[in-house]
Amino acid sequence: MQEPRMPVDHVRLSQPAKDRLSYLKRTTGVTQWNVLCRWALLLSLRDPSTPLVKDIVTDSNVEMSWRTFAGQYGDLYLALLKQRCVAIGEEPNDENIQRVLTVHVHRGIGYLGADKQMATVEGMVGAVVPT
């Protein structure tokens, strides 16, 4: 039996996003792109505003499959992306889901890189877990 096709096949990053994540990999000790990208996505989705950047050039050599990006929580991430599409008045089709994923991962990477607190794993956790 063939697996159902996912609305998102791959996650690709821009060169500036790759550069920022390379720095974060060194400072946090988190060595996997997908883990940092998951944090970035959730940080961005937590912000109810619409990202200012709509088109991102994914020109780096960092690319991962949806399965690698999402891991065992793929259905949850997909539901969050569909919900965001609906919240901004867009149909949750494959193209819109891919675009929302890309802009939110990139905005989240910006959040991770802009806050000095996020340079450590403890700081990253502290930013999202209320004390």
mmCIF file of C-alpha atoms in Angstrom, residues 14 20 45 71 74:
data_model
loop_
_atom_site.group_PDB
_atom_site.id
_atom_site.type_symbol
_atom_site.label_atom_id
_atom_site.label_comp_id
_atom_site.label_asym_id
_atom_site.label_seq_id
_atom_site.Cartn_x
_atom_site.Cartn_y
_atom_site.Cartn_z
ATOM 1 C CA SER A 14 17.801 30.476 2.333
ATOM 2 C CA ARG A 20 22.153 31.935 11.243
ATOM 3 C CA LEU A 45 3.516 30.354 14.755
ATOM 4 C CA GLY A 71 9.601 13.521 12.650
ATOM 5 C CA GLY A 74 4.293 15.514 11.283
#
